[in-house]
Short mmCIF file of C-alpha atoms in Angstrom, two decimals:
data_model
loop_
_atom_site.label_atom_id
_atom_site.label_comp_id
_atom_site.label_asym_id
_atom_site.label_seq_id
_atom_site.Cartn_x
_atom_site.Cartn_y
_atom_site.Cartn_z
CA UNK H 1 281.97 -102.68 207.28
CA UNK H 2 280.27 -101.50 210.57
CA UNK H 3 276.63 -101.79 210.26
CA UNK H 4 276.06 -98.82 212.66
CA UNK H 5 278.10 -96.50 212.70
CA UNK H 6 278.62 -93.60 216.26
CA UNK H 7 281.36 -91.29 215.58
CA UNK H 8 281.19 -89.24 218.83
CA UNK H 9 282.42 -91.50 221.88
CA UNK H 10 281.80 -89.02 224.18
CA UNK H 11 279.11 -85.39 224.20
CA UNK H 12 278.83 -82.67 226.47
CA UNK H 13 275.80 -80.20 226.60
CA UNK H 14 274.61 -78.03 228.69
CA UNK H 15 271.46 -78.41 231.12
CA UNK H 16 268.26 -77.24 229.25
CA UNK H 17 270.00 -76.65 225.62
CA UNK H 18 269.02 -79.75 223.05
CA UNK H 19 271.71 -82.25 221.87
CA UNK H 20 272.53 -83.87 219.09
CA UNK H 21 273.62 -87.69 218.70
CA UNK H 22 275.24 -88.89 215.13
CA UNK H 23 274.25 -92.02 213.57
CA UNK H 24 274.93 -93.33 210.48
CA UNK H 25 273.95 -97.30 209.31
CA UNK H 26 274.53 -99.04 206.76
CA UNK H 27 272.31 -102.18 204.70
CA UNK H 28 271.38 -102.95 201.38
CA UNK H 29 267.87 -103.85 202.48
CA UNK H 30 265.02 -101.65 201.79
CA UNK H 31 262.92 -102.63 204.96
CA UNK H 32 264.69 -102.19 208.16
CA UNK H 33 264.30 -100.33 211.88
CA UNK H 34 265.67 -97.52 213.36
CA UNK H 35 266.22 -97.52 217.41
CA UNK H 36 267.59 -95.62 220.30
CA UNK H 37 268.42 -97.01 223.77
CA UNK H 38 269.72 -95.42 226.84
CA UNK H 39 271.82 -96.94 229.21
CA UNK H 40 272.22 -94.92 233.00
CA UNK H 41 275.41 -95.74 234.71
CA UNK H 42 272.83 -98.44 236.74
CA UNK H 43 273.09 -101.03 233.68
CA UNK H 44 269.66 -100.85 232.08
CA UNK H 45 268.94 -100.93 228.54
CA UNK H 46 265.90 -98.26 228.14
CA UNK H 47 263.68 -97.57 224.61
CA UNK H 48 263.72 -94.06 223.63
CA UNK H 49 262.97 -94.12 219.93
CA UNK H 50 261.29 -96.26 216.79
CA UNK H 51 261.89 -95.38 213.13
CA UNK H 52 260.86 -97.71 210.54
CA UNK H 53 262.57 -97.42 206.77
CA UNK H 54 258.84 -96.84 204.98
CA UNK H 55 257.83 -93.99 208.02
CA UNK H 56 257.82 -90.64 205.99
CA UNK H 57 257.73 -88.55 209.06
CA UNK H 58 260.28 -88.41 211.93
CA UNK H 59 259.76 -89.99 215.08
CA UNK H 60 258.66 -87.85 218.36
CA UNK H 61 258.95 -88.90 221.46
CA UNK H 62 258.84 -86.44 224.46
CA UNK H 63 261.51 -84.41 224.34
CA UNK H 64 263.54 -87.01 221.79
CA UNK H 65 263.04 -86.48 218.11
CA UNK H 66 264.93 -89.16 215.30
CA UNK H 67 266.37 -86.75 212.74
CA UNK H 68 266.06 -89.54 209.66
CA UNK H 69 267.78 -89.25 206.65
CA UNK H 70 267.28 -92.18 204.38
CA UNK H 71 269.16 -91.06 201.76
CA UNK H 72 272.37 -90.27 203.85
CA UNK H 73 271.36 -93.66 205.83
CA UNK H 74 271.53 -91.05 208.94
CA UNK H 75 269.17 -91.19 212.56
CA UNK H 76 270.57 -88.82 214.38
CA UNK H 77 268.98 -88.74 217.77
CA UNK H 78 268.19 -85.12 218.98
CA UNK H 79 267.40 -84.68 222.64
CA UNK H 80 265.68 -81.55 223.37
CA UNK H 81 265.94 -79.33 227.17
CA UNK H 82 268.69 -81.59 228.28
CA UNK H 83 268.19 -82.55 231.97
CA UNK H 84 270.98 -83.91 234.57
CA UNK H 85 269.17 -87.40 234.24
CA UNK H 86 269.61 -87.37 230.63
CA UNK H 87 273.68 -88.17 231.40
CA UNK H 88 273.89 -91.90 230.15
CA UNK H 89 275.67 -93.34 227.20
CA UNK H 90 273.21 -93.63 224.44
CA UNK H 91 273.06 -96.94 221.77
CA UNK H 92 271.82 -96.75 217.77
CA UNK H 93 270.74 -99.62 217.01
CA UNK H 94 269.41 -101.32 213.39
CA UNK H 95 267.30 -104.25 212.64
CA UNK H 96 267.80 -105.20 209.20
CA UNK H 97 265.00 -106.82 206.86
CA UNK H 98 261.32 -106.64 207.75
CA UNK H 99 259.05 -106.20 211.48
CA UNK H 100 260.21 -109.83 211.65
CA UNK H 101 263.18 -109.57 211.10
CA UNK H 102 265.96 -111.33 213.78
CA UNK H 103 269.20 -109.51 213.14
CA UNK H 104 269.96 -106.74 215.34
CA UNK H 105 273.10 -104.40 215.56
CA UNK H 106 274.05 -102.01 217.78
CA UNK H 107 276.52 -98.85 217.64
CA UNK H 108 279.25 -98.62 220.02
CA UNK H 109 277.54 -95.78 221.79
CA UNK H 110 277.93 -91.92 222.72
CA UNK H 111 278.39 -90.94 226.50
CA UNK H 112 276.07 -87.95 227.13
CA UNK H 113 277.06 -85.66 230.56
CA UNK H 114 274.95 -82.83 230.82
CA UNK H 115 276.50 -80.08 232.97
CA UNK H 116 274.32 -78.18 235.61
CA UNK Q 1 255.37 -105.45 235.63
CA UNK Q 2 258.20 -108.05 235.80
CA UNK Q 3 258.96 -107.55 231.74
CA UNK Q 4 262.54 -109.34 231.45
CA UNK Q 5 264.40 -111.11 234.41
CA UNK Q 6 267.54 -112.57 234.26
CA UNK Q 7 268.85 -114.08 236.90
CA UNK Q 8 271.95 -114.02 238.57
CA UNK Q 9 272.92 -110.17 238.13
CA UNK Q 10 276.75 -110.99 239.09
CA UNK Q 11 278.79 -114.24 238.68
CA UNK Q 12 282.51 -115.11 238.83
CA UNK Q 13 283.33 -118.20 237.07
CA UNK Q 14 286.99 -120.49 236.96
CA UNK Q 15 288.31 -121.11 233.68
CA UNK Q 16 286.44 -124.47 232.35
CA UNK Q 17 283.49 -124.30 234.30
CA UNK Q 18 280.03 -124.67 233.45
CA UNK Q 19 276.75 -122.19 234.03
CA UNK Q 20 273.46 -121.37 232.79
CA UNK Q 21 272.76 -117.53 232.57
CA UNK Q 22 268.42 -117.57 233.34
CA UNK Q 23 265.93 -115.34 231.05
CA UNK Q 24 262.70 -115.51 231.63
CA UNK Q 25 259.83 -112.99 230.55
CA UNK Q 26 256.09 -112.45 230.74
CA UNK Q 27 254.86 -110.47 228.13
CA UNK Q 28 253.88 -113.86 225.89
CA UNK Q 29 256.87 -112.69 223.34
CA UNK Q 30 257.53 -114.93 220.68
CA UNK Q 31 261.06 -113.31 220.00
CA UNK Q 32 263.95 -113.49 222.84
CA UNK Q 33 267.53 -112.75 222.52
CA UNK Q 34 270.86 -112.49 224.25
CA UNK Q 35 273.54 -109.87 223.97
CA UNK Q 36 276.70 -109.44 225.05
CA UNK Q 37 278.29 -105.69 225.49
CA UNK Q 38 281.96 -105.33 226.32
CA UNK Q 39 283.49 -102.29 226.37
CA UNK Q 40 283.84 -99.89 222.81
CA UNK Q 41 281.79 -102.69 221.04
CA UNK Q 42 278.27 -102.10 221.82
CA UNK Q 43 275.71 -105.33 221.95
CA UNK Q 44 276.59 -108.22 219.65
CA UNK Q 45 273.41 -110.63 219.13
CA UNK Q 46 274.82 -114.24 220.49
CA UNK Q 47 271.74 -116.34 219.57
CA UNK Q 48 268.09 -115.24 219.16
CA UNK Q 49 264.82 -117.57 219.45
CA UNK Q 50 261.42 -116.80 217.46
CA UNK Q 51 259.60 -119.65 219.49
CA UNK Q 52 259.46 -122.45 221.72
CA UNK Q 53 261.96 -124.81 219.91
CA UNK Q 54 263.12 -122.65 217.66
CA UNK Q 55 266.77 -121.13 218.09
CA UNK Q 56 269.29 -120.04 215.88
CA UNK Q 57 272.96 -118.31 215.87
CA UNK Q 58 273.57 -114.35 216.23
CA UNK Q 59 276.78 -112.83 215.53
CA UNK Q 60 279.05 -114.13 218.15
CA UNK Q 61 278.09 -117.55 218.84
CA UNK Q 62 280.95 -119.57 219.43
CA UNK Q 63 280.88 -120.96 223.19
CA UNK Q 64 277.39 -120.66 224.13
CA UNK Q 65 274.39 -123.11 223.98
CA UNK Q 66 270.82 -121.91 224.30
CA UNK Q 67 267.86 -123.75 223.97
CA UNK Q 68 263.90 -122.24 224.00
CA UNK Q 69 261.56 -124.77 225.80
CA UNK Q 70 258.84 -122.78 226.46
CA UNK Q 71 257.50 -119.08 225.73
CA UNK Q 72 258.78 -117.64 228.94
CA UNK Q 73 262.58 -119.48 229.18
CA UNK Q 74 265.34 -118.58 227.09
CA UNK Q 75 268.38 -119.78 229.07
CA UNK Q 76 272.39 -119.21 228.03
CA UNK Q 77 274.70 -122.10 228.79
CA UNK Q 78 278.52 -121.49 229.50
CA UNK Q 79 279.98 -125.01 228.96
CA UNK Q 80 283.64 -124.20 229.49
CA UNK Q 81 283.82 -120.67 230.58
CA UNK Q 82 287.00 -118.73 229.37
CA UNK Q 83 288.16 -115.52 229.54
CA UNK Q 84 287.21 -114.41 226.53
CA UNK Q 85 283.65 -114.27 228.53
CA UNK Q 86 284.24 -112.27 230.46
CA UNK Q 87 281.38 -109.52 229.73
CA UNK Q 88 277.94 -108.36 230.69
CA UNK Q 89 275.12 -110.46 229.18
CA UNK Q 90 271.84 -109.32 228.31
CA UNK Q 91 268.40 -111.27 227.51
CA UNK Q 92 265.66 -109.14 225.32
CA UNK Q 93 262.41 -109.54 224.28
CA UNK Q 94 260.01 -108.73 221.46
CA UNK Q 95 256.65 -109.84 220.11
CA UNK Q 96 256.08 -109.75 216.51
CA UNK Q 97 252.40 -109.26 216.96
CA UNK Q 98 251.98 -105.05 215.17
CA UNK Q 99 253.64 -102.27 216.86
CA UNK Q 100 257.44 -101.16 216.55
CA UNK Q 101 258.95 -104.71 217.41
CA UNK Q 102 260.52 -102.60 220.29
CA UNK Q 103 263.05 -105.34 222.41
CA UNK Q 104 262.96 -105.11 225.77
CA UNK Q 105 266.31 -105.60 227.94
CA UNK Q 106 266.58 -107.53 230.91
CA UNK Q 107 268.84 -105.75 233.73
CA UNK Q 108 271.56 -107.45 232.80
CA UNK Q 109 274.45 -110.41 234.48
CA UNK Q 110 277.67 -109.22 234.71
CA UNK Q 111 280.21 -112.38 234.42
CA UNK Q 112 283.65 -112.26 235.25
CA UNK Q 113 285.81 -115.47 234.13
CA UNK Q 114 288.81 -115.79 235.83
#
Protein backbone atom coordinates (compact mmCIF):
# COMPACT_ATOMS: atom_id res chain seq x y z
CA UNK A 1 0.00 0.00 0.00
CA UNK A 2 1.11 3.63 -0.82
CA UNK A 3 2.21 5.31 2.24
CA UNK A 4 1.09 8.75 0.90
CA UNK A 5 -1.37 8.92 -0.94
CA UNK A 6 -2.17 12.44 -3.84
CA UNK A 7 -5.18 11.77 -5.80
CA UNK A 8 -5.23 15.01 -7.87
CA UNK A 9 -2.22 14.94 -10.49
CA UNK A 10 -2.97 18.09 -11.67
CA UNK A 11 -5.21 21.61 -9.95
CA UNK A 12 -6.26 24.68 -11.40
CA UNK A 13 -7.39 27.82 -9.37
CA UNK A 14 -7.83 30.98 -9.95
CA UNK A 15 -5.44 34.03 -8.95
CA UNK A 16 -6.43 35.31 -5.42
CA UNK A 17 -9.19 32.43 -4.60
CA UNK A 18 -7.61 29.67 -1.93
CA UNK A 19 -6.87 26.06 -3.06
CA UNK A 20 -7.12 22.98 -1.82
CA UNK A 21 -4.46 20.02 -2.04
CA UNK A 22 -5.67 16.24 -0.98
CA UNK A 23 -3.57 14.10 1.07
CA UNK A 24 -4.19 11.09 2.58
CA UNK A 25 -1.21 8.71 4.47
CA UNK A 26 -1.18 5.85 5.76
CA UNK A 27 1.03 4.08 9.09
CA UNK A 28 0.30 2.13 11.94
CA UNK A 29 2.56 4.27 14.09
CA UNK A 30 1.20 6.66 16.51
CA UNK A 31 4.15 9.24 16.30
CA UNK A 32 4.86 10.47 12.89
CA UNK A 33 5.26 14.01 10.72
CA UNK A 34 3.27 15.72 8.46
CA UNK A 35 5.10 17.91 5.53
CA UNK A 36 4.56 19.97 2.48
CA UNK A 37 7.18 20.88 -0.17
CA UNK A 38 7.00 22.93 -3.24
CA UNK A 39 8.83 22.37 -6.18
CA UNK A 40 8.90 25.60 -9.04
CA UNK A 41 9.52 24.42 -12.50
CA UNK A 42 13.47 25.62 -11.46
CA UNK A 43 14.03 22.15 -9.52
CA UNK A 44 14.07 23.18 -5.88
CA UNK A 45 12.60 21.36 -3.12
CA UNK A 46 11.05 24.29 -0.77
CA UNK A 47 9.38 23.74 3.07
CA UNK A 48 5.98 25.05 3.29
CA UNK A 49 4.43 23.16 6.16
CA UNK A 50 5.13 20.98 9.63
CA UNK A 51 2.45 18.88 11.33
CA UNK A 52 3.40 16.56 13.96
CA UNK A 53 0.84 13.44 14.93
CA UNK A 54 0.52 14.75 18.89
CA UNK A 55 -0.06 18.76 17.51
CA UNK A 56 -3.82 19.37 18.43
CA UNK A 57 -4.02 22.48 16.40
CA UNK A 58 -3.45 22.90 12.63
CA UNK A 59 -0.46 24.26 11.25
CA UNK A 60 -0.31 28.08 9.87
CA UNK A 61 2.00 29.25 7.84
CA UNK A 62 1.47 32.52 5.82
CA UNK A 63 -1.02 32.08 3.61
CA UNK A 64 -0.69 27.93 3.85
CA UNK A 65 -2.79 26.23 6.46
CA UNK A 66 -2.48 21.96 6.99
CA UNK A 67 -6.13 20.92 7.20
CA UNK A 68 -5.24 17.65 9.62
CA UNK A 69 -7.43 14.98 10.12
CA UNK A 70 -5.98 12.24 12.20
CA UNK A 71 -8.71 10.19 12.23
CA UNK A 72 -9.24 10.12 8.36
CA UNK A 73 -5.20 10.03 8.27
CA UNK A 74 -5.87 13.30 5.95
CA UNK A 75 -3.33 16.78 5.57
CA UNK A 76 -4.79 18.43 3.12
CA UNK A 77 -2.75 21.46 2.26
CA UNK A 78 -4.93 24.65 1.76
CA UNK A 79 -3.28 27.59 0.08
CA UNK A 80 -5.02 30.74 0.66
CA UNK A 81 -5.07 34.16 -2.11
CA UNK A 82 -3.43 32.06 -4.71
CA UNK A 83 -0.69 34.08 -6.50
CA UNK A 84 0.92 33.37 -10.15
CA UNK A 85 4.15 32.25 -8.19
CA UNK A 86 2.23 29.79 -6.31
CA UNK A 87 2.13 27.55 -9.87
CA UNK A 88 4.54 24.59 -8.88
CA UNK A 89 3.79 20.98 -8.31
CA UNK A 90 3.37 20.49 -4.66
CA UNK A 91 4.83 17.09 -2.57
CA UNK A 92 3.07 15.42 0.86
CA UNK A 93 5.38 13.97 2.46
CA UNK A 94 5.38 11.54 5.89
CA UNK A 95 8.02 10.63 8.30
CA UNK A 96 6.99 7.70 10.13
CA UNK A 97 7.96 6.93 13.93
CA UNK A 98 9.28 9.63 16.23
CA UNK A 99 11.37 13.44 15.66
CA UNK A 100 14.13 10.89 15.01
CA UNK A 101 12.81 9.03 13.01
CA UNK A 102 14.80 8.15 9.36
CA UNK A 103 12.08 6.96 7.04
CA UNK A 104 10.66 9.43 4.81
CA UNK A 105 7.95 9.10 1.99
CA UNK A 106 6.80 11.27 -0.36
CA UNK A 107 3.43 11.55 -2.52
CA UNK A 108 3.63 11.62 -6.14
CA UNK A 109 2.64 15.25 -6.19
CA UNK A 110 -0.21 17.74 -7.45
CA UNK A 111 0.71 20.35 -10.24
CA UNK A 112 -0.81 23.70 -9.13
CA UNK A 113 -1.30 26.53 -12.24
CA UNK A 114 -2.92 29.44 -11.05
CA UNK A 115 -4.57 31.43 -13.86
CA UNK A 116 -4.23 35.32 -13.98
CA UNK B 1 23.60 30.81 3.56
CA UNK B 2 25.04 27.89 1.50
CA UNK B 3 22.43 25.23 3.37
CA UNK B 4 22.77 22.07 0.93
CA UNK B 5 25.16 21.87 -2.17
CA UNK B 6 25.40 19.21 -4.38
CA UNK B 7 27.58 19.27 -6.88
CA UNK B 8 27.48 18.60 -10.34
CA UNK B 9 23.81 19.92 -11.21
CA UNK B 10 23.88 17.91 -14.71
CA UNK B 11 25.80 14.72 -15.72
CA UNK B 12 25.55 12.25 -18.62
CA UNK B 13 27.01 9.00 -17.87
CA UNK B 14 27.83 5.61 -20.43
CA UNK B 15 26.36 2.51 -19.38
CA UNK B 16 29.01 0.87 -16.76
CA UNK B 17 30.65 3.82 -15.67
CA UNK B 18 31.51 5.02 -12.40
CA UNK B 19 30.66 8.58 -10.46
CA UNK B 20 30.30 10.12 -7.21
CA UNK B 21 27.21 12.51 -6.91
CA UNK B 22 28.84 15.38 -4.00
CA UNK B 23 26.57 16.60 -0.86
CA UNK B 24 27.90 18.66 1.32
CA UNK B 25 26.10 21.00 3.97
CA UNK B 26 26.80 23.51 6.71
CA UNK B 27 24.22 23.69 9.09
CA UNK B 28 26.20 20.97 11.58
CA UNK B 29 23.15 18.38 10.70
CA UNK B 30 23.51 15.12 12.05
CA UNK B 31 20.85 13.63 9.55
CA UNK B 32 21.58 13.67 5.56
CA UNK B 33 19.82 11.88 2.89
CA UNK B 34 19.52 11.23 -0.80
CA UNK B 35 16.47 11.01 -2.99
CA UNK B 36 15.75 10.15 -6.17
CA UNK B 37 12.42 11.61 -8.05
CA UNK B 38 11.51 10.27 -11.47
CA UNK B 39 8.59 11.14 -13.00
CA UNK B 40 4.77 10.08 -11.32
CA UNK B 41 6.79 8.57 -8.35
CA UNK B 42 7.67 11.35 -6.14
CA UNK B 43 11.12 11.06 -3.90
CA UNK B 44 12.14 7.55 -2.87
CA UNK B 45 14.76 7.68 0.18
CA UNK B 46 18.01 5.72 -1.40
CA UNK B 47 20.16 5.71 1.78
CA UNK B 48 20.07 8.11 4.78
CA UNK B 49 23.05 8.83 7.38
CA UNK B 50 22.39 9.92 11.19
CA UNK B 51 26.25 10.62 11.64
CA UNK B 52 29.70 10.52 10.66
CA UNK B 53 30.06 6.69 10.06
CA UNK B 54 26.85 5.85 10.32
CA UNK B 55 24.78 4.92 7.06
CA UNK B 56 22.10 2.76 6.35
CA UNK B 57 19.63 1.66 3.32
CA UNK B 58 16.37 3.74 2.22
CA UNK B 59 13.87 2.36 -0.02
CA UNK B 60 15.59 1.98 -3.27
CA UNK B 61 19.02 1.05 -2.60
CA UNK B 62 20.18 -1.31 -5.00
CA UNK B 63 23.18 0.27 -7.12
CA UNK B 64 24.38 2.98 -5.01
CA UNK B 65 27.17 3.20 -2.32
CA UNK B 66 27.33 6.06 0.14
CA UNK B 67 29.52 6.49 2.85
CA UNK B 68 29.39 9.56 5.77
CA UNK B 69 33.01 10.57 6.74
CA UNK B 70 32.46 13.60 8.25
CA UNK B 71 29.42 15.95 9.37
CA UNK B 72 29.44 18.01 6.26
CA UNK B 73 30.01 15.01 3.32
CA UNK B 74 27.48 12.69 2.37
CA UNK B 75 28.58 11.54 -1.11
CA UNK B 76 26.48 8.97 -3.65
CA UNK B 77 28.60 6.55 -5.64
CA UNK B 78 27.37 5.20 -9.11
CA UNK B 79 29.60 2.09 -9.57
CA UNK B 80 28.17 0.82 -12.84
CA UNK B 81 25.74 3.36 -14.00
CA UNK B 82 22.66 1.90 -15.93
CA UNK B 83 19.77 3.14 -17.26
CA UNK B 84 17.64 2.43 -14.78
CA UNK B 85 19.50 5.73 -13.25
CA UNK B 86 18.63 7.70 -15.10
CA UNK B 87 16.79 10.38 -12.70
CA UNK B 88 17.27 13.53 -10.72
CA UNK B 89 19.05 13.01 -7.38
CA UNK B 90 18.61 14.94 -4.39
CA UNK B 91 20.79 15.29 -1.01
CA UNK B 92 18.73 16.65 2.26
CA UNK B 93 19.46 17.60 5.47
CA UNK B 94 18.08 17.65 9.00
CA UNK B 95 19.28 18.09 12.58
CA UNK B 96 17.60 16.24 15.23
CA UNK B 97 18.44 18.84 17.77
CA UNK B 98 14.21 20.31 18.78
CA UNK B 99 12.28 21.96 16.16
CA UNK B 100 10.15 20.26 13.28
CA UNK B 101 13.08 17.98 11.92
CA UNK B 102 12.30 20.05 8.71
CA UNK B 103 14.89 18.42 5.71
CA UNK B 104 16.38 20.67 3.68
CA UNK B 105 16.90 19.87 -0.23
CA UNK B 106 19.88 20.48 -2.07
CA UNK B 107 19.15 21.94 -5.76
CA UNK B 108 19.34 18.90 -7.14
CA UNK B 109 21.79 16.68 -10.13
CA UNK B 110 20.02 15.68 -12.90
CA UNK B 111 21.78 12.34 -14.39
CA UNK B 112 21.13 10.99 -17.60
CA UNK B 113 22.62 7.31 -18.27
CA UNK B 114 22.88 6.51 -21.63
Amino acid sequence: AQKITQTQPGMFVQEKEAVTLDCTYDTSDQSYGLFWYKQPSSGEMIFLIYQGSYDEQNATEGRYSLNFQKARKSANLVISASQLGDSAMYFCAMREGPDTGNQFYFGTGTSLTVIP
Amino acid sequence: NAGVTQTPKFQVLKTGQSMTLQCAQDMNHEYMSWYRQDPGMGLRLIHYSVGAGITDQGEVPNGYNVSRSTTEDFPLRLLSAAPSQTSVYFCASRTFRGGKNIQYFGAGTRLSVL
